[in-house]
Tab-separated table of C-alpha atoms in Angstrom:
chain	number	residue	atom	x	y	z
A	1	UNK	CA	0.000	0.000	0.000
A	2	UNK	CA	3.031	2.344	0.787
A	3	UNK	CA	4.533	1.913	-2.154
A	4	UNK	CA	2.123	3.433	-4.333
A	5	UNK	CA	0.409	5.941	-1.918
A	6	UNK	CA	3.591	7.405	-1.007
A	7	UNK	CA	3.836	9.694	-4.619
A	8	UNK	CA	0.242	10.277	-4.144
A	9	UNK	CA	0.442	11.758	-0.364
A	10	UNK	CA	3.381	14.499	-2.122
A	11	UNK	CA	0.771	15.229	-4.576
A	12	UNK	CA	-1.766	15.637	-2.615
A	13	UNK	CA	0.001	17.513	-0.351
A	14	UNK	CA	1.243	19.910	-2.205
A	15	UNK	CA	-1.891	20.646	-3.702
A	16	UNK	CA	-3.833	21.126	-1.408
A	17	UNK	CA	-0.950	23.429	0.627
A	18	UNK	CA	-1.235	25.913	-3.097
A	19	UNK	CA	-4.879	25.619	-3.620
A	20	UNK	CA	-6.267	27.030	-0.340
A	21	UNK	CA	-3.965	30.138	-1.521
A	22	UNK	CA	-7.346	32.360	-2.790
A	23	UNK	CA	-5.281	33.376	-6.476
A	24	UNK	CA	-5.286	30.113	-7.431
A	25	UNK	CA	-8.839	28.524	-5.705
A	26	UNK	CA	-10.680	29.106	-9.320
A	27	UNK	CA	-7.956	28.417	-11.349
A	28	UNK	CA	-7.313	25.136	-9.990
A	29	UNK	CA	-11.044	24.043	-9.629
A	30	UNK	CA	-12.178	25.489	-12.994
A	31	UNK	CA	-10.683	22.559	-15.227
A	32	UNK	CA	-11.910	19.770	-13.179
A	33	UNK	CA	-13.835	18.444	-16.293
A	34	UNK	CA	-11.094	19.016	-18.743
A	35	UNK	CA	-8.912	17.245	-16.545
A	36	UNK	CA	-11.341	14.616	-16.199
A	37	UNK	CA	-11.711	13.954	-19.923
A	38	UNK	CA	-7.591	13.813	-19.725
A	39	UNK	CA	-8.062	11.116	-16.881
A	40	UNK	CA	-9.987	9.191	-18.629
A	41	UNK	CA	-8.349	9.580	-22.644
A	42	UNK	CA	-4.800	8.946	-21.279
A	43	UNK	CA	-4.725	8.092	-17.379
A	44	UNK	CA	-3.406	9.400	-14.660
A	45	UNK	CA	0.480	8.919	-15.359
A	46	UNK	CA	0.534	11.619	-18.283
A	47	UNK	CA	-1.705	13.664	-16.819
A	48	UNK	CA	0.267	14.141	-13.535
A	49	UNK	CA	3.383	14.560	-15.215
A	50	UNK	CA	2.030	17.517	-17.840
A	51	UNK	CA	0.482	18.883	-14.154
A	52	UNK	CA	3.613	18.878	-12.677
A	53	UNK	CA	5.628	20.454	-15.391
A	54	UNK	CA	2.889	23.333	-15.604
A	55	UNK	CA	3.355	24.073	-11.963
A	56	UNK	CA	6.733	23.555	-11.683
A	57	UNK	CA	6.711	26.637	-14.756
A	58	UNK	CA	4.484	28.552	-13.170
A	59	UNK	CA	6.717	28.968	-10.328
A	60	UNK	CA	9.863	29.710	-12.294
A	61	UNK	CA	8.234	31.608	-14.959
A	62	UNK	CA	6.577	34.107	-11.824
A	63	UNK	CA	10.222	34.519	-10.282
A	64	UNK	CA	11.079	37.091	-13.256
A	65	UNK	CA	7.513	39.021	-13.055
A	66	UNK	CA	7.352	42.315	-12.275
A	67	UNK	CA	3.917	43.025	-11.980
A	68	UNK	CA	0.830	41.465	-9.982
A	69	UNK	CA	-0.960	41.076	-13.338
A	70	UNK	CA	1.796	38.605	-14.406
A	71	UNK	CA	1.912	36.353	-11.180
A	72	UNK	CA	-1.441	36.027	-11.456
A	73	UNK	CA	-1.573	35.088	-15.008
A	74	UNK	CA	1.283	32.498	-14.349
A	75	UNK	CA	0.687	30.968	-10.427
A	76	UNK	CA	-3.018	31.561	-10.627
A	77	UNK	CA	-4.027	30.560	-14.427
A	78	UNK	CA	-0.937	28.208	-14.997
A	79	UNK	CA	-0.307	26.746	-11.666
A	80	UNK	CA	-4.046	26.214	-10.963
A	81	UNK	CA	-4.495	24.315	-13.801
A	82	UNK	CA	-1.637	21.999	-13.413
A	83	UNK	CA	-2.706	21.714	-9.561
A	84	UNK	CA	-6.148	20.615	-10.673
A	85	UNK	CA	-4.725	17.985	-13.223
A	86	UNK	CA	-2.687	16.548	-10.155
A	87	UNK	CA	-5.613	16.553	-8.190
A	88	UNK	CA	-7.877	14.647	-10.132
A	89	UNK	CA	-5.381	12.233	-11.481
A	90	UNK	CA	-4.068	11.018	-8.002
A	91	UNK	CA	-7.425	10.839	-6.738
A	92	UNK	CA	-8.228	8.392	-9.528
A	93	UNK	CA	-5.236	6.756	-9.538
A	94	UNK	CA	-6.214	5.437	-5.880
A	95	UNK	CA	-9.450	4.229	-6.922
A	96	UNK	CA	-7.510	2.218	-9.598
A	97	UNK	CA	-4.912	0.919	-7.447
A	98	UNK	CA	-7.243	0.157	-4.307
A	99	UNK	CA	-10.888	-1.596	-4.015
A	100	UNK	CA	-10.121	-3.698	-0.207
A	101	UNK	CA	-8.137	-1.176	1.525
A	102	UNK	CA	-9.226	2.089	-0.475
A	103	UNK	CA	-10.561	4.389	2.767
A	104	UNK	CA	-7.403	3.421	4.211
A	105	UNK	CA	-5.660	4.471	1.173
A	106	UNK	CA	-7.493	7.533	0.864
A	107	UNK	CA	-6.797	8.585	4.308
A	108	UNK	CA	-2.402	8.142	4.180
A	109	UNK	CA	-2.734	9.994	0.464
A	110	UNK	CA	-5.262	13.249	2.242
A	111	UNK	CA	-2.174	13.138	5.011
A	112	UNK	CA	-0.061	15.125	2.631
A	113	UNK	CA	-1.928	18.506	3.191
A	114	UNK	CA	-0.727	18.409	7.135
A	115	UNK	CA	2.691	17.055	6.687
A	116	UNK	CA	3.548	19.754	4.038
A	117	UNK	CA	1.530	22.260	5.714
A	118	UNK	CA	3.484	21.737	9.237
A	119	UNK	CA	7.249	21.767	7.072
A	120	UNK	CA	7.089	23.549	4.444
A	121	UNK	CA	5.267	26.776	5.895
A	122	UNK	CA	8.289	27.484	7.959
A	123	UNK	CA	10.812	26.076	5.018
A	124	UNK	CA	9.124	29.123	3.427
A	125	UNK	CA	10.104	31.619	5.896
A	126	UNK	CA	13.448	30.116	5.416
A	127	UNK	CA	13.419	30.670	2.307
A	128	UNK	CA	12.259	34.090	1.938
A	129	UNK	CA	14.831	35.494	4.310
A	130	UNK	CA	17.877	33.889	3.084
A	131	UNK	CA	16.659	33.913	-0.936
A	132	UNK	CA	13.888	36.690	-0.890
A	133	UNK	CA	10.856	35.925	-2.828
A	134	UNK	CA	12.276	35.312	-6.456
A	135	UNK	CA	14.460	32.895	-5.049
A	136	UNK	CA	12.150	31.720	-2.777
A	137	UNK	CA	9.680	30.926	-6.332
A	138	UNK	CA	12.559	29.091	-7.828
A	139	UNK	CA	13.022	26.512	-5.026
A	140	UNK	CA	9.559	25.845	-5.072
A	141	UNK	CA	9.068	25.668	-8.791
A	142	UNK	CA	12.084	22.823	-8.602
A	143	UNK	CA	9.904	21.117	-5.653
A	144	UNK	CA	6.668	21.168	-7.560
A	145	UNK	CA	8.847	19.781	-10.597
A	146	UNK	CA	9.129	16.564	-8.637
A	147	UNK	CA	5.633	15.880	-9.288
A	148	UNK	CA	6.552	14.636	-12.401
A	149	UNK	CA	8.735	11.778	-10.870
A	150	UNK	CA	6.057	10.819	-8.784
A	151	UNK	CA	2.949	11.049	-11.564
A	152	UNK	CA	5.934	8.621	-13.385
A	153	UNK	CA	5.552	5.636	-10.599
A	154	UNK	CA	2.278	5.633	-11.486
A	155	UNK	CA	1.861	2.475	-13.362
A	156	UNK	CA	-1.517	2.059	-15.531
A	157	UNK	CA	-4.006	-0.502	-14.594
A	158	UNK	CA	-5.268	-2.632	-17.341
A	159	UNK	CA	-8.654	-2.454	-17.992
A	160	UNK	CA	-11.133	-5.571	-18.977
A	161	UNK	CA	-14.124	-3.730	-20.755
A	162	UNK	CA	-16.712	-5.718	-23.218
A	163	UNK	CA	-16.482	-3.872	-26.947
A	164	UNK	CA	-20.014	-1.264	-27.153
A	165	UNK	CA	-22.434	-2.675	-28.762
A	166	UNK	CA	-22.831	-1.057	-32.199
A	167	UNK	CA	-26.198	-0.221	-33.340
A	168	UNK	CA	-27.583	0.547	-37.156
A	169	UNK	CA	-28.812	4.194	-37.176
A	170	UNK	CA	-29.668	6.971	-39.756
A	171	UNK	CA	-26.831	9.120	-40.338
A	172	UNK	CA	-28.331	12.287	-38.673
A	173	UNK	CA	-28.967	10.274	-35.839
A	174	UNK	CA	-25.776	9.278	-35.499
A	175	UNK	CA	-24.296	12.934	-36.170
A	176	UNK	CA	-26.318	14.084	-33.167
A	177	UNK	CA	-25.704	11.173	-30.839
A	178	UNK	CA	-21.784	11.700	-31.748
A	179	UNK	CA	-22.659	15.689	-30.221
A	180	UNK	CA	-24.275	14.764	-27.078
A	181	UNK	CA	-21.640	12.395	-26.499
A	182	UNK	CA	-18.888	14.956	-26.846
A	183	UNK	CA	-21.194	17.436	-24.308
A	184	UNK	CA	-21.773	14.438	-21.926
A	185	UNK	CA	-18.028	13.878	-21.602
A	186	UNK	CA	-16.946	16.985	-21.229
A	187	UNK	CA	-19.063	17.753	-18.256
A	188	UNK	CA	-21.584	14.701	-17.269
A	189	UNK	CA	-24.815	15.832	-16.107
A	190	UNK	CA	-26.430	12.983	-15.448
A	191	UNK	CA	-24.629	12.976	-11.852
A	192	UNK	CA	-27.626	15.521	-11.312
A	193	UNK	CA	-30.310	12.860	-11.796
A	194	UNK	CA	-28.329	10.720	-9.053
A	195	UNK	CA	-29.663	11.381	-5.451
A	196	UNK	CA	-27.066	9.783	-3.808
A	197	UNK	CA	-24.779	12.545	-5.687
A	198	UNK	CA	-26.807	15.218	-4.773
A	199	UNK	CA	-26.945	14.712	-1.074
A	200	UNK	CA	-23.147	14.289	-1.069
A	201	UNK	CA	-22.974	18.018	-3.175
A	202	UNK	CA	-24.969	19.619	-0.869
A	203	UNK	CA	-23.379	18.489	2.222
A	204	UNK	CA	-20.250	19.182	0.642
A	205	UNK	CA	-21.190	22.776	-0.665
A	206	UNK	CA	-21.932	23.628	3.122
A	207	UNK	CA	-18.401	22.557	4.894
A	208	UNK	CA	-16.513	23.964	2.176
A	209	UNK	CA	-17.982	27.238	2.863
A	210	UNK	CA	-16.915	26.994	6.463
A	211	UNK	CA	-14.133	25.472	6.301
A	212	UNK	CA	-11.535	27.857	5.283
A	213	UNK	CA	-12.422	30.628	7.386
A	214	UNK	CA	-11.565	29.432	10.703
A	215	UNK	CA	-8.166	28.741	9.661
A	216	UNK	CA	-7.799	31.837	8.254
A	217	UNK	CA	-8.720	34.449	10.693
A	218	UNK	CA	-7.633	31.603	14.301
A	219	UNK	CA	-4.604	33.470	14.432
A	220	UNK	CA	-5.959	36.887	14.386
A	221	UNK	CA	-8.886	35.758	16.914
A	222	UNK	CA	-6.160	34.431	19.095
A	223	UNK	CA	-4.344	38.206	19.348
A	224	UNK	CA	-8.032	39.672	20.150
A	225	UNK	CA	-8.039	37.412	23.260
A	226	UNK	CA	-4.441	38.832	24.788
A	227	UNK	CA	-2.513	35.875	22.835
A	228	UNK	CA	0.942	36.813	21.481
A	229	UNK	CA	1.231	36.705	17.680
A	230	UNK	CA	4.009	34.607	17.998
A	231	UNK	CA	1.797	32.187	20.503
A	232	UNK	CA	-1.241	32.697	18.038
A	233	UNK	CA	0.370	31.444	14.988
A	234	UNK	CA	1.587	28.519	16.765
A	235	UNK	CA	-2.177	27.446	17.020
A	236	UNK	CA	-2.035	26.215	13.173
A	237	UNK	CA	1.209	24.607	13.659
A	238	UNK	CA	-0.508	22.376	16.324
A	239	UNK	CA	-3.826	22.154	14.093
A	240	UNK	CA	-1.927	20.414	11.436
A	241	UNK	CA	-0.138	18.117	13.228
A	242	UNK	CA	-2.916	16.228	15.105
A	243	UNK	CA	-4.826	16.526	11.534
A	244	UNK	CA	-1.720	14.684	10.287
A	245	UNK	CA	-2.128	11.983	12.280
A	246	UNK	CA	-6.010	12.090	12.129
A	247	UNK	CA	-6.466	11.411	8.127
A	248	UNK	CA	-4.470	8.223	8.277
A	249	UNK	CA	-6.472	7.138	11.436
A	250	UNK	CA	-9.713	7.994	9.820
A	251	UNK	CA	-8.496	5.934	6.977
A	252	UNK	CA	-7.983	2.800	9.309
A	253	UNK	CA	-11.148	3.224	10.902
A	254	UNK	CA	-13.643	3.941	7.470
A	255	UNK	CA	-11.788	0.614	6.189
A	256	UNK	CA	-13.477	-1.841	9.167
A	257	UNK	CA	-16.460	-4.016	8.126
A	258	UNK	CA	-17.918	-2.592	11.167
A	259	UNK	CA	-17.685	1.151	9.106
A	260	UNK	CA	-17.200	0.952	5.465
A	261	UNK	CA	-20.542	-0.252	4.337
A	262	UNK	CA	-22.129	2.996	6.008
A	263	UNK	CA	-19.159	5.514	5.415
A	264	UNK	CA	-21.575	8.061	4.710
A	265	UNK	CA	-22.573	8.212	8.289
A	266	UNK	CA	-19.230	8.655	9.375
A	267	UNK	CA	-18.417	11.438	7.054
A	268	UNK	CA	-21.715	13.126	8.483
A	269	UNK	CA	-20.602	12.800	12.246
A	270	UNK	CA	-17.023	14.323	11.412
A	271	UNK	CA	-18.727	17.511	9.868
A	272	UNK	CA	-21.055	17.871	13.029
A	273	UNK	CA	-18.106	17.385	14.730
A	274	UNK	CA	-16.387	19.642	13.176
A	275	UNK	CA	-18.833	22.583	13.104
A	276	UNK	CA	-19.603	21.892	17.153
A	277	UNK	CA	-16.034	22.710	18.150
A	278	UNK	CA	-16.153	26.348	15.762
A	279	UNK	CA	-19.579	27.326	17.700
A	280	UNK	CA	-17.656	26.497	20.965
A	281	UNK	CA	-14.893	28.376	19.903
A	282	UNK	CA	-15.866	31.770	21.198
A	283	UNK	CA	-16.333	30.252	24.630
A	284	UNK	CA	-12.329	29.538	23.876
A	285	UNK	CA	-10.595	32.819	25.412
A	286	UNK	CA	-7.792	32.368	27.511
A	287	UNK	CA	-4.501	30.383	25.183
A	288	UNK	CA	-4.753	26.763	26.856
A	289	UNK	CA	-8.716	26.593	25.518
A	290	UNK	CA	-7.188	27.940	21.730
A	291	UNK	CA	-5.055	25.041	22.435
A	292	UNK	CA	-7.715	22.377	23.251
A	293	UNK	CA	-9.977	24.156	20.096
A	294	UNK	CA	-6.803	23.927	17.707
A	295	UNK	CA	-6.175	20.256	18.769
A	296	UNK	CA	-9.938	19.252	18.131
A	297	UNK	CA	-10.167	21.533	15.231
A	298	UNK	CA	-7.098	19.454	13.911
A	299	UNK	CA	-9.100	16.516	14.420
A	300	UNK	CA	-12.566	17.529	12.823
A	301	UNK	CA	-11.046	18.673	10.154
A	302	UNK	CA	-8.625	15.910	9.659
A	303	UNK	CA	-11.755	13.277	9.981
A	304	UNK	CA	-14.106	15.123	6.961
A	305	UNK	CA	-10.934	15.932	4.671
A	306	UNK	CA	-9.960	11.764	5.069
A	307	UNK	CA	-13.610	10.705	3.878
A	308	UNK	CA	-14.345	13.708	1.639
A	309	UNK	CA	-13.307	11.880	-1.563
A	310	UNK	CA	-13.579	8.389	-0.658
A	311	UNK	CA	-17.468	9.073	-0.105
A	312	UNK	CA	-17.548	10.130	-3.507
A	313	UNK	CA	-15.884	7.099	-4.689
A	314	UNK	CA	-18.363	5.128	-2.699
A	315	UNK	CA	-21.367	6.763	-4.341
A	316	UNK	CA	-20.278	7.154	-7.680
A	317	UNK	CA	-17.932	3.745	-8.146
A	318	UNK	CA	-14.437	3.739	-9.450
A	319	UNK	CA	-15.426	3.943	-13.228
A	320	UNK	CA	-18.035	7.714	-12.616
A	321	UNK	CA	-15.213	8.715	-10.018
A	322	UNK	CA	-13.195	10.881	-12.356
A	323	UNK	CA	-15.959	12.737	-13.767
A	324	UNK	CA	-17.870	13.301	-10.667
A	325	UNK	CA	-15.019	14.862	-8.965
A	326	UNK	CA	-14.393	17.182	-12.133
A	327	UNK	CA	-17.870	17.926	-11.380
A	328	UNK	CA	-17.195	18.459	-7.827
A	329	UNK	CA	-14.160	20.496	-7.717
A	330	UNK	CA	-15.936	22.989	-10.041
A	331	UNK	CA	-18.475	23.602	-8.042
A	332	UNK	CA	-17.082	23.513	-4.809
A	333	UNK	CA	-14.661	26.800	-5.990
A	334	UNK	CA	-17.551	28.702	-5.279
A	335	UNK	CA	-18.346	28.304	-1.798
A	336	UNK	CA	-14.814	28.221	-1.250
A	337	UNK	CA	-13.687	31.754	-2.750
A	338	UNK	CA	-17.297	33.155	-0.827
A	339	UNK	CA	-16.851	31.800	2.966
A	340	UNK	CA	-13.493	33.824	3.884
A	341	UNK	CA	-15.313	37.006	2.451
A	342	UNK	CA	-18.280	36.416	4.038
A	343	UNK	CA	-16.353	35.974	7.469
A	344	UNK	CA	-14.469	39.057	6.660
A	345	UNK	CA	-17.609	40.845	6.394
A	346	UNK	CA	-19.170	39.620	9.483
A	347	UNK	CA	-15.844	40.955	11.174
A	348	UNK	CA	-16.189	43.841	9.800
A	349	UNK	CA	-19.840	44.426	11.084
A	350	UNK	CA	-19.893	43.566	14.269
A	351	UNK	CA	-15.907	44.349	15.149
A	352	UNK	CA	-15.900	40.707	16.660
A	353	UNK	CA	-13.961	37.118	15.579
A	354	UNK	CA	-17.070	35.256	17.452
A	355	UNK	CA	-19.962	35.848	14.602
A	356	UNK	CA	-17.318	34.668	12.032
A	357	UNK	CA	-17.370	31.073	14.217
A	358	UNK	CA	-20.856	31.156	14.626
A	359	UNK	CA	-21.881	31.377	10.401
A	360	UNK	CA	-19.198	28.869	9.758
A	361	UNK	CA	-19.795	26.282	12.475
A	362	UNK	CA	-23.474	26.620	12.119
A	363	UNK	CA	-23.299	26.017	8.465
A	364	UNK	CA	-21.418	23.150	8.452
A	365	UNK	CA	-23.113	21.198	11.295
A	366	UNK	CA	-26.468	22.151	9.184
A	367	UNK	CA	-24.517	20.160	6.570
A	368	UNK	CA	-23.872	17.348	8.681
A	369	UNK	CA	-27.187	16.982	10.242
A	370	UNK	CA	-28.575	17.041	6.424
A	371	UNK	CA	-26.338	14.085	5.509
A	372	UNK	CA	-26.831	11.988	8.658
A	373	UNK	CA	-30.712	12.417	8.234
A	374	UNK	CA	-30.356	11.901	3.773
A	375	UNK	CA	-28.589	9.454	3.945
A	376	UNK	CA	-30.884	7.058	6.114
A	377	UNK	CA	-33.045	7.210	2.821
A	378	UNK	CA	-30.413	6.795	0.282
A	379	UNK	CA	-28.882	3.762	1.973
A	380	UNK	CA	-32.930	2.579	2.108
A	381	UNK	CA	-32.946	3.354	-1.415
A	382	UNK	CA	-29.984	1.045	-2.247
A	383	UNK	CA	-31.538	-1.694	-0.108
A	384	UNK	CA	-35.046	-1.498	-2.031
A	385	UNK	CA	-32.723	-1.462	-5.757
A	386	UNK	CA	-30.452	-4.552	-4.099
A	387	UNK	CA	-33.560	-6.373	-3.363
A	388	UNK	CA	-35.693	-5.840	-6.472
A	389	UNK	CA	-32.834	-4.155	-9.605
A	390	UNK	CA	-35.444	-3.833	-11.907
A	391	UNK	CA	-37.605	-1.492	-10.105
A	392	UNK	CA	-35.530	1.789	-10.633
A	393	UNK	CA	-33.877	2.119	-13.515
A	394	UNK	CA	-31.602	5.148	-14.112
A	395	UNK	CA	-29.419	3.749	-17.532
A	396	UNK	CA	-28.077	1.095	-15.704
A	397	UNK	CA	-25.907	3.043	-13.238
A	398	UNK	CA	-27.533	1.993	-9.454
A	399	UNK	CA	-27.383	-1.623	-11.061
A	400	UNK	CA	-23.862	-1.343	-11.203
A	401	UNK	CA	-23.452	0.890	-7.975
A	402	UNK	CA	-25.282	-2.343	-6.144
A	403	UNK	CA	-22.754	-4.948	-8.304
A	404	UNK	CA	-19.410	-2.769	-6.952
A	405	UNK	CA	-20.967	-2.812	-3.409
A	406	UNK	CA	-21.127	-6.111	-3.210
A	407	UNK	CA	-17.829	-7.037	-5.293
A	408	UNK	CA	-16.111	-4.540	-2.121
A	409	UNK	CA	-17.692	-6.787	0.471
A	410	UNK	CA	-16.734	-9.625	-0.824
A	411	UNK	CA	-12.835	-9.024	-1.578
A	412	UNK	CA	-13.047	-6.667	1.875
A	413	UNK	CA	-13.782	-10.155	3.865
A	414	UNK	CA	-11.463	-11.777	2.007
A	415	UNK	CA	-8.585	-9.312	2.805
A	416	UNK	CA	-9.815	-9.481	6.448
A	417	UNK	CA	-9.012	-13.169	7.070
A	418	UNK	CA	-6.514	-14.215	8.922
């Protein structure tokens, strides 16, 4: 398992430590279909490697700018795309490489964020004072080159598929079946007809849009109680390091027969979680309770970014998986560039961090209260399909969901005895 999740936790990592940088959040969600279509035309080797090479330029190429126009045109429109073309194409990759031990797979690849987020932050700093910021650009444009080398371990799965059936239509109707094709693979929206996939988006919409905020404005929060900035910044540092040891734990636990055939539940209870410990967090004022929030912050957050993908897997199956989270990461860009704003705002209003913790833990334990209580009647949903196939009948895509459920089970107990 190592051996291939180890390139994927530096990719990971590394995008997910550039794409919570607001320049590049649109950029690098934007192409989530193209790089889809990529995925799926080429697989994930090539793809990771021309991702690589466009962030690794991006970085080198913005070292020589001289105006903000330019390092936006090359970190935000270059880098983002490459960032989403890693993104998509590791996430896929583990769906390929995994099927028994995929949560757990999932969980040690999402670890990457933390472990770059708690080294390379200060390796920055490092950086900046000894090289300034052009030199600083060029380290990290040789660092992000090294995606490449690992997109290269990524051996290609072979693929068993029957031939398509070929049918004898007019030649208009073929014309304009050729069209809708094109459309449908470019951005699928059939998802949209998919309950199961709606219930996930929604939930997902909502912590997104919290998410980000808390991290962003802890530190400042932390001064407004009396905490010294030095003290206050430390809070993130401790954040990320019990979230980098939460993800792989997750993993382990989402990958028991006790949890993995209702995942979604878990996901829900890590966003309630989650969202508890932000409304508690104005309660929080003198620095050992910031300490206790950070640390269970850490571990919220940890928990919902471990299961936020493999959920999708488990809804959508490993063949849907790499246009669903095109889909996904499209969509999600929005909540994501609005929740710091609207925090900001709320700040600004009232002249007090509190509100800020309020909207954003409200919002996402609203969104994990929806899932816990949706997902009781998707999961009933599955159970009527499993037990009668033919009575919903949505081109053939819940049939299959039901055959890859039970095709898990079956290799999971396998893998499980002794």
């Amino acid at each position: 398992c190592s051996v291939y999740c180890l390139p994927t936790v530096f990719l990971v990592g590394i995008v997910f430590l550039f794409a919570t940088n607001p320049i590049i959040v649109f950029p690098s969600s934007f192409p989530g279909p193209v790089s889809s279509v990529l995925v799926r035309r080429f697989g994930s080797r090539p793809v990771v490697m021309m991702g690589g090479l466009m962030c690794g330029v991006s970085m080198v190429t913005a070292s020589f700018g001289s105006s903000i126009v330019y390092l936006y045109l090359c970190i935000g429109i270059i880098g983002g795309w490459g960032l989403c073309f890693n993104l998509n194409a590791s996430l896929t990759i583990i769906s390929k490489y995994f099927l028994a031990k995929r949560p757990l797979a999932n969980g040690l690849a999402m670890a990457g964020s933390p472990v770059f987020l708690c080294f390379l932050a200060p390796l920055n700093q490092y950086l900046l004072g000894h090289f300034g910021w052009r030199g600083s650009l060029l380290i990290l444009g040789g660092m992000m080159l090294n995606c490449c080398v690992a997109g290269a371990v990524m051996r290609p799965v072979a693929q068993h598929s029957a031939p398509p059936k070929e049918v004898d239509q007019p030649n208009n109707a073929k014309s304009k079946g050729s069209r809708l094709k094109k459309v449908k693979t470019f951005v699928d929206l059939s998802f949209f007809k998919d309950p199961g996939f709606i219930i996930y988006l929604v939930g997902n919409v909502m912590f997104i849009f919290g998410a980000y905020a808390p991290i962003v404005f802890l530190s400042a929060y932390a001064v407004s109680r009396g905490v010294e900035e030095y003290s206050a910044a430390y809070l993130l540092s401790i954040m990320g390091f019990v979230d980098m040891f939460v993800r792989p734990l997750t993993g382990l636990v989402a990958n028991s027969k006790w949890v993995r055939p209702r995942i979604q539940f878990l996901f829900s209870f890590a966003m309630v979680f989650n969202g508890t410990f932000h409304l508690l967090c104005p309660l929080m004022r003198t620095y050992p309770l910031l300490v206790a929030y950070a640390v269970f912050f850490g571990v919220g957050f940890g928990m919902v970014f471990a299961l936020i993908f493999e959920c999708l897997m488990d809804l959508m199956g490993n063949q849907r998986f790499p246009s669903a989270v095109g889909l996904v990461t499209i969509i999600e860009c929005f909540p994501m560039l609005l929740g710091p704003p609207a925090a900001g705002l709320l700040v600004d209003i009232f002249d007090d961090y509190k509100y800020l913790f309020f909207m954003c833990g409200g919002v996402i334990t609203t969104g994990g209260l929806f899932l816990f209580v949706m997902n009781f009647y998707n999961y009933n949903r599955l159970e009527k399909i499993k037990k009668n196939p033919t009575c919903v009948s949505l081109e053939g895509r819940e049939e299959d969901r039901v055959k890859e459920c039970r095709a898990t089970e079956t290799s999971a107990v396998v893998n499980n005895k002794p």
